Coordinates of C-alpha atoms in Angstrom, one line a residue:
D202 CA 34.7 -116.4 -124.1
L203 CA 36.3 -119.7 -123.2
E204 CA 39.8 -118.3 -123.9
M205 CA 39.5 -115.4 -121.5
S206 CA 40.0 -115.5 -117.7
D207 CA 37.0 -115.3 -115.5
P208 CA 36.5 -111.9 -113.9
P209 CA 37.6 -111.5 -110.3
I210 CA 35.1 -112.5 -107.7
G211 CA 33.8 -109.4 -106.0
E212 CA 32.0 -108.9 -102.7
V213 CA 28.6 -110.4 -102.1
T214 CA 26.1 -109.9 -99.3
P215 CA 26.4 -112.5 -96.5
L216 CA 23.8 -115.2 -96.4
E217 CA 22.5 -117.1 -93.3
T218 CA 21.0 -120.3 -94.5
E219 CA 18.7 -122.9 -92.9
F220 CA 17.6 -126.2 -94.3
Q221 CA 14.2 -127.7 -93.3
S222 CA 14.0 -131.2 -94.7
S223 CA 11.2 -133.8 -94.7
A224 CA 11.5 -137.4 -93.9
G225 CA 8.9 -140.2 -93.8
T226 CA 7.7 -142.8 -96.3
S227 CA 8.5 -140.8 -99.5
V228 CA 12.2 -140.4 -98.4
A229 CA 12.3 -144.1 -97.4
A230 CA 11.0 -145.0 -100.8
I231 CA 13.6 -142.8 -102.6
D232 CA 16.4 -144.5 -100.5
A233 CA 15.0 -147.9 -101.4
L234 CA 15.0 -147.0 -105.1
T235 CA 18.6 -145.8 -104.8
A236 CA 19.7 -149.0 -103.1
A237 CA 18.0 -151.1 -105.9
A238 CA 19.7 -149.0 -108.6
R239 CA 23.2 -149.6 -107.1
G240 CA 22.8 -153.4 -107.5
A241 CA 21.2 -153.3 -111.0
D242 CA 22.6 -153.4 -114.5
P243 CA 23.3 -149.9 -116.1
T244 CA 20.0 -149.7 -118.0
T245 CA 17.8 -150.7 -115.1
A246 CA 19.7 -148.5 -112.8
G247 CA 19.0 -145.5 -115.0
W248 CA 15.3 -146.2 -115.0
L249 CA 15.3 -146.7 -111.3
R250 CA 17.1 -143.4 -110.7
R251 CA 14.6 -141.7 -112.9
S252 CA 11.8 -143.2 -110.8
A253 CA 13.4 -141.8 -107.7
A254 CA 13.6 -138.4 -109.3
N255 CA 9.9 -138.6 -110.3
L256 CA 8.9 -139.6 -106.8
R257 CA 10.9 -136.7 -105.4
R258 CA 9.0 -134.3 -107.7
A259 CA 5.7 -135.8 -106.5
A260 CA 6.6 -135.4 -102.9
A261 CA 7.7 -131.8 -103.6
L262 CA 4.2 -130.7 -104.8
P263 CA 2.5 -128.1 -102.6
C264 CA -0.6 -130.3 -102.3
G265 CA -1.6 -134.0 -102.5
L266 CA -1.8 -135.7 -105.8
D267 CA -5.6 -136.0 -105.7
E268 CA -6.0 -132.3 -105.0
A269 CA -3.4 -131.4 -107.7
Y270 CA -5.3 -133.4 -110.3
T271 CA -8.6 -131.6 -109.4
I272 CA -6.9 -128.1 -109.4
L273 CA -5.1 -128.7 -112.8
C274 CA -8.3 -130.1 -114.4
D275 CA -10.1 -126.9 -113.4
L276 CA -7.3 -124.6 -114.6
D277 CA -6.0 -126.4 -117.7
G278 CA -8.3 -129.3 -118.5
Q279 CA -8.0 -133.0 -117.9
A280 CA -5.4 -133.8 -120.7
A281 CA -3.0 -131.2 -119.3
A282 CA -3.5 -132.4 -115.7
E283 CA -2.8 -136.0 -116.7
G284 CA 0.2 -135.0 -118.7
F285 CA 1.7 -133.1 -115.8
L286 CA 1.1 -135.8 -113.2
Q287 CA 1.7 -138.9 -115.3
A288 CA 5.5 -139.0 -114.7
R289 CA 4.8 -138.4 -111.0
S290 CA 2.2 -141.1 -110.7
E291 CA 2.6 -144.3 -108.7
S292 CA 2.3 -146.5 -111.8
S293 CA 5.2 -144.7 -113.6
V294 CA 7.5 -144.9 -110.5
L295 CA 6.7 -148.6 -110.1
A296 CA 7.1 -149.5 -113.8
P297 CA 10.9 -150.1 -113.9
I298 CA 10.7 -152.1 -110.6
L299 CA 8.0 -154.4 -111.9
T300 CA 9.8 -154.8 -115.2
A301 CA 13.0 -155.8 -113.5
L302 CA 11.1 -158.3 -111.3
D303 CA 9.4 -159.8 -114.4
D304 CA 12.8 -160.1 -116.1
G305 CA 13.9 -162.6 -113.5
A306 CA 16.0 -160.7 -111.0
T307 CA 17.2 -163.1 -108.3
G308 CA 19.0 -163.2 -105.0
A309 CA 19.8 -160.0 -103.1
Q310 CA 18.9 -157.8 -106.1
R311 CA 15.4 -159.2 -106.1
E312 CA 15.0 -158.5 -102.4
R313 CA 16.1 -154.9 -103.0
L314 CA 13.5 -154.6 -105.7
L315 CA 10.7 -156.0 -103.6
A316 CA 11.7 -153.7 -100.8
A317 CA 11.6 -150.8 -103.2
E318 CA 8.2 -151.8 -104.5
D319 CA 6.7 -152.0 -101.0
A320 CA 8.3 -148.7 -100.0
V321 CA 6.9 -146.9 -103.1
R322 CA 3.4 -148.3 -102.5
Q323 CA 3.5 -147.1 -98.9
A324 CA 4.7 -143.6 -99.9
Y325 CA 1.9 -143.1 -102.4
V326 CA -0.8 -144.0 -99.8
G327 CA 0.2 -140.7 -98.1
L328 CA 1.0 -138.6 -101.1
A329 CA -2.5 -139.0 -102.5
S330 CA -3.8 -136.6 -99.8
E331 CA -0.8 -134.6 -98.7
T332 CA 2.9 -134.1 -99.5
P333 CA 5.7 -133.4 -97.0
I334 CA 6.4 -130.0 -98.8
G335 CA 2.7 -129.1 -98.7
S336 CA 2.5 -129.8 -95.0
A337 CA 5.6 -127.8 -94.3
L338 CA 4.3 -124.9 -96.4
A339 CA 1.0 -124.8 -94.5
T340 CA 2.8 -124.6 -91.2
L341 CA 5.3 -122.0 -92.4
A342 CA 2.5 -119.8 -93.8
L343 CA 0.8 -119.6 -90.4
S344 CA 4.1 -118.9 -88.7
M345 CA 4.6 -115.9 -91.0
S346 CA 1.7 -114.1 -89.5
R347 CA 3.8 -113.4 -86.4
A348 CA 6.8 -112.0 -88.5
S349 CA 7.1 -108.4 -89.3
S350 CA 10.0 -108.8 -91.8
F351 CA 9.6 -108.8 -95.6
G352 CA 10.1 -112.1 -97.5
I353 CA 10.0 -113.8 -100.9
V354 CA 8.6 -117.3 -101.4
C355 CA 10.0 -119.0 -104.5
F356 CA 8.6 -122.3 -106.0
S357 CA 10.5 -124.6 -108.3
D358 CA 8.3 -123.9 -111.4
E359 CA 5.2 -122.0 -112.4
T360 CA 2.9 -125.0 -112.1
D361 CA 3.9 -125.5 -108.4
L362 CA 3.2 -121.8 -107.8
R363 CA -0.3 -122.1 -109.3
L364 CA -1.0 -125.2 -107.3
A365 CA 0.1 -123.5 -104.1
R366 CA -2.1 -120.4 -104.8
A367 CA -5.1 -122.7 -105.5
R368 CA -4.5 -124.9 -102.5
F369 CA -4.1 -122.2 -100.0
G370 CA -6.8 -120.1 -101.5
G371 CA -9.2 -122.7 -100.3
N372 CA -7.7 -122.6 -96.8
S373 CA -9.2 -119.4 -95.3
E374 CA -6.7 -119.3 -92.4
V375 CA -3.6 -119.7 -94.5
A376 CA -4.9 -117.7 -97.4
G377 CA -5.8 -114.9 -95.0
V378 CA -2.2 -114.8 -93.7
L379 CA -0.7 -114.7 -97.2
R380 CA -3.2 -112.2 -98.6
R381 CA -2.8 -109.7 -95.8
R382 CA 1.0 -109.9 -96.1
M383 CA 0.9 -109.5 -99.9
E384 CA -1.5 -106.6 -99.6
R385 CA 0.8 -104.9 -97.2
G386 CA 3.8 -105.6 -99.6
Q387 CA 5.5 -107.8 -97.0
T388 CA 5.5 -111.1 -99.0
H389 CA 6.2 -111.7 -102.7
I390 CA 5.4 -115.2 -104.2
T391 CA 7.1 -116.2 -107.4
H392 CA 8.9 -119.2 -109.1
T393 CA 12.5 -119.8 -110.2
G394 CA 11.9 -118.6 -113.7
A395 CA 10.8 -115.1 -112.5
L396 CA 12.9 -114.8 -109.3
E397 CA 15.7 -112.9 -111.0
A398 CA 13.4 -110.1 -112.2
V399 CA 11.9 -109.9 -108.7
L400 CA 15.4 -109.6 -107.1
Q401 CA 16.4 -107.0 -109.6
S402 CA 13.3 -104.9 -108.8
I403 CA 13.9 -105.1 -105.0
E404 CA 17.7 -104.5 -105.3
G405 CA 17.1 -101.3 -107.3
G406 CA 14.4 -100.0 -104.9
K407 CA 14.8 -97.9 -101.8
N408 CA 13.8 -100.6 -99.2
R409 CA 16.0 -103.5 -100.3
N410 CA 17.4 -104.0 -96.8
S411 CA 13.9 -104.6 -95.5
W412 CA 13.7 -107.8 -97.6
R413 CA 15.4 -110.2 -95.2
Q414 CA 14.1 -113.7 -96.0
L415 CA 14.2 -115.8 -99.1
I416 CA 12.2 -119.1 -98.9
L417 CA 13.1 -121.7 -101.6
V418 CA 10.5 -124.4 -101.9
A419 CA 12.0 -127.7 -103.3
P420 CA 14.7 -126.0 -105.4
R421 CA 16.9 -127.9 -107.8
L422 CA 20.7 -127.9 -107.1
A423 CA 21.5 -126.2 -110.5
F424 CA 19.2 -123.3 -109.6
L425 CA 20.9 -123.0 -106.2
D426 CA 24.3 -122.8 -107.9
R427 CA 23.2 -119.9 -110.1
L428 CA 21.5 -118.1 -107.2
L429 CA 24.6 -118.2 -104.9
I430 CA 26.8 -116.2 -107.3
R431 CA 24.4 -113.3 -107.3
P432 CA 26.0 -110.3 -105.5
W433 CA 22.9 -109.2 -103.6
L434 CA 20.5 -111.6 -101.8
P435 CA 18.2 -111.2 -98.8
T436 CA 20.2 -111.8 -95.6
T437 CA 18.6 -115.2 -94.7
A438 CA 17.5 -118.2 -96.8
L439 CA 15.3 -121.0 -95.8
V440 CA 15.3 -124.1 -98.0
L441 CA 12.4 -126.5 -97.9
C442 CA 13.5 -129.9 -99.3
D443 CA 13.8 -133.6 -98.6
R444 CA 16.6 -135.2 -96.8
A445 CA 18.2 -136.5 -100.0
F446 CA 18.5 -133.0 -101.3
A447 CA 20.1 -131.8 -98.1
L448 CA 22.7 -134.7 -98.3
R449 CA 23.5 -133.8 -101.9
A450 CA 23.9 -130.1 -101.1
A451 CA 26.1 -130.9 -98.1
G452 CA 28.4 -133.0 -100.3
S453 CA 28.5 -130.6 -103.2
Y454 CA 29.0 -127.3 -101.4
A455 CA 31.4 -128.7 -98.8
T456 CA 33.9 -129.5 -101.6
L457 CA 33.5 -126.1 -103.2
A458 CA 33.8 -124.3 -99.9
R459 CA 37.3 -125.6 -99.5
D460 CA 38.4 -124.1 -102.8
P461 CA 40.4 -120.8 -101.9
S462 CA 39.6 -119.3 -105.3
F463 CA 36.0 -118.6 -104.2
G464 CA 37.3 -116.1 -101.6
G465 CA 36.5 -115.3 -98.0
E466 CA 33.6 -114.5 -95.9
R467 CA 32.2 -111.5 -97.9
Q468 CA 32.7 -113.4 -101.2
I469 CA 31.1 -116.5 -102.7
G470 CA 33.2 -118.7 -100.5
G471 CA 31.5 -117.4 -97.4
R472 CA 28.1 -118.3 -98.8
L473 CA 29.3 -121.7 -99.9
R474 CA 30.6 -122.4 -96.3
A475 CA 27.3 -121.2 -94.8
I476 CA 25.1 -123.4 -97.0
A477 CA 27.4 -126.4 -96.7
S478 CA 27.3 -126.1 -92.9
A479 CA 23.5 -125.7 -92.8
S480 CA 22.8 -128.6 -95.2
K481 CA 25.1 -130.8 -93.3
R482 CA 23.5 -130.0 -89.9
E483 CA 20.0 -130.8 -91.3
A484 CA 21.2 -134.0 -93.1
E485 CA 22.8 -135.3 -89.8
A486 CA 19.7 -134.4 -87.8
R487 CA 17.5 -136.3 -90.2
S488 CA 19.9 -139.3 -90.4
V489 CA 18.6 -140.9 -87.1
G490 CA 16.6 -144.0 -87.9
A491 CA 13.2 -144.7 -86.4
V492 CA 13.3 -146.6 -83.1
D493 CA 10.5 -148.9 -82.2
L494 CA 10.2 -148.7 -78.4
E495 CA 8.5 -151.7 -76.8
L496 CA 8.0 -150.7 -73.2
A497 CA 6.0 -153.7 -72.0
S498 CA 8.0 -156.0 -69.9
R499 CA 8.6 -159.5 -71.3
P500 CA 10.2 -162.6 -69.8
P501 CA 13.8 -163.1 -70.7
I502 CA 14.4 -165.3 -73.7
D503 CA 17.3 -167.2 -75.1
I504 CA 19.5 -167.1 -72.0
P505 CA 22.5 -169.3 -72.6
D506 CA 23.4 -169.9 -69.0
P507 CA 20.6 -169.4 -66.4
V508 CA 22.9 -169.6 -63.4
V509 CA 26.0 -167.6 -62.7
D510 CA 28.0 -169.8 -60.3
L511 CA 30.4 -167.9 -58.0
A512 CA 30.6 -170.8 -55.5
E513 CA 32.2 -173.1 -58.0
G514 CA 35.2 -174.8 -56.5
S515 CA 34.2 -174.3 -52.9
G516 CA 34.4 -178.1 -52.2
D517 CA 31.1 -178.3 -50.5
G518 CA 29.2 -179.6 -53.5
G519 CA 27.0 -176.5 -53.4
S520 CA 25.1 -177.7 -50.3
S521 CA 25.8 -174.5 -48.3
S522 CA 25.6 -172.0 -51.3
L523 CA 22.9 -169.4 -51.7
L524 CA 20.8 -168.8 -54.9
V525 CA 20.0 -165.2 -55.6
R526 CA 17.3 -164.4 -58.3
L527 CA 18.3 -161.5 -60.6
D528 CA 16.1 -159.1 -62.5
S529 CA 17.6 -160.4 -65.8
G530 CA 16.0 -163.8 -65.2
R531 CA 19.3 -165.5 -64.3
S532 CA 20.3 -166.7 -60.9
L533 CA 23.5 -166.0 -58.9
R534 CA 25.0 -168.8 -56.8
V535 CA 27.2 -167.5 -54.0
R536 CA 28.8 -168.8 -50.7
P537 CA 27.5 -167.5 -47.4
G538 CA 29.6 -164.6 -46.2
S539 CA 30.6 -163.6 -49.8
T540 CA 30.6 -159.9 -50.6
V541 CA 27.9 -159.0 -53.1
I542 CA 27.2 -155.5 -54.4
V543 CA 23.5 -155.0 -54.9
Y544 CA 22.1 -152.6 -57.5
R545 CA 18.4 -151.8 -57.5
R546 CA 17.1 -150.2 -60.7
Q547 CA 14.0 -148.7 -59.0
A548 CA 16.0 -147.1 -56.1
A549 CA 16.5 -143.3 -56.1
T550 CA 20.2 -143.8 -55.2
N551 CA 22.6 -146.7 -55.1
P552 CA 25.7 -146.8 -52.9
F553 CA 27.9 -147.9 -55.9

């Protein structure tokens, strides 16, 4: 009832949160689409942001696009497979970029669109065979073989769950890990639409404290909002996502965490602060750009003044000065008897 006050916030179980985000060409393409949307007219910006969302969904699949098409054709038929993947396809993501270019975009906006087009094409070269989330899942499944705790793996929707089961069912090593854990009752695999029923069943059981980890695979922010207000959750949560999601989560939950109405550490406020801190750490860790290290030595170029003259004004016309060659490629002109501090890069120690 909109006219009634909200019920008081009760105690909730504490939640330790970790974000594990992906970077790479798909994230670079999403950033390029976002940059292009900022400089576009409202209609084009809306289409570009939708393309970024569709690219994010493609990168969040538990397997590459080619494998996803084959699996869905086998499970649901070709029409259903094409219907599911059409919005996530390269041609759909590229369509608003190419339309904007054909409509005569000029100047800086045209450069942003061309950069976005190139970034999207590069991203789909890799997404055809593997996705960042799929790769992270394969690694995580193998690491679970060394864990004795009980855990829940939750996918964003039922189709992603089916793709994961089919993909890892063909990988004997990964499938063996998950199968053994599920047979022993240590792992439960579900999707966001069925997670509440799973949590209710565990919460009402005798061994709820044994279920310590909840793994969320590419969740949506709205789902995370609903999940955080639940009184009981496993003690730790691992969120697999892309860097853009970690950034959004950090910004959203940092604001909410400062609101005193959400309570302290054993209330929702404590969870909000934990998830805001974890998402911020991950976003900052992934914000370092790539560095191209060129270690081969090259001759110095574009030196404005090849000689540093410390003997200027000596009155001898430079006839008695000395010329010292420096590693930088420049030369140092000094008078005999001058004090010069020598620094050698290769020396184990230097006096100064």
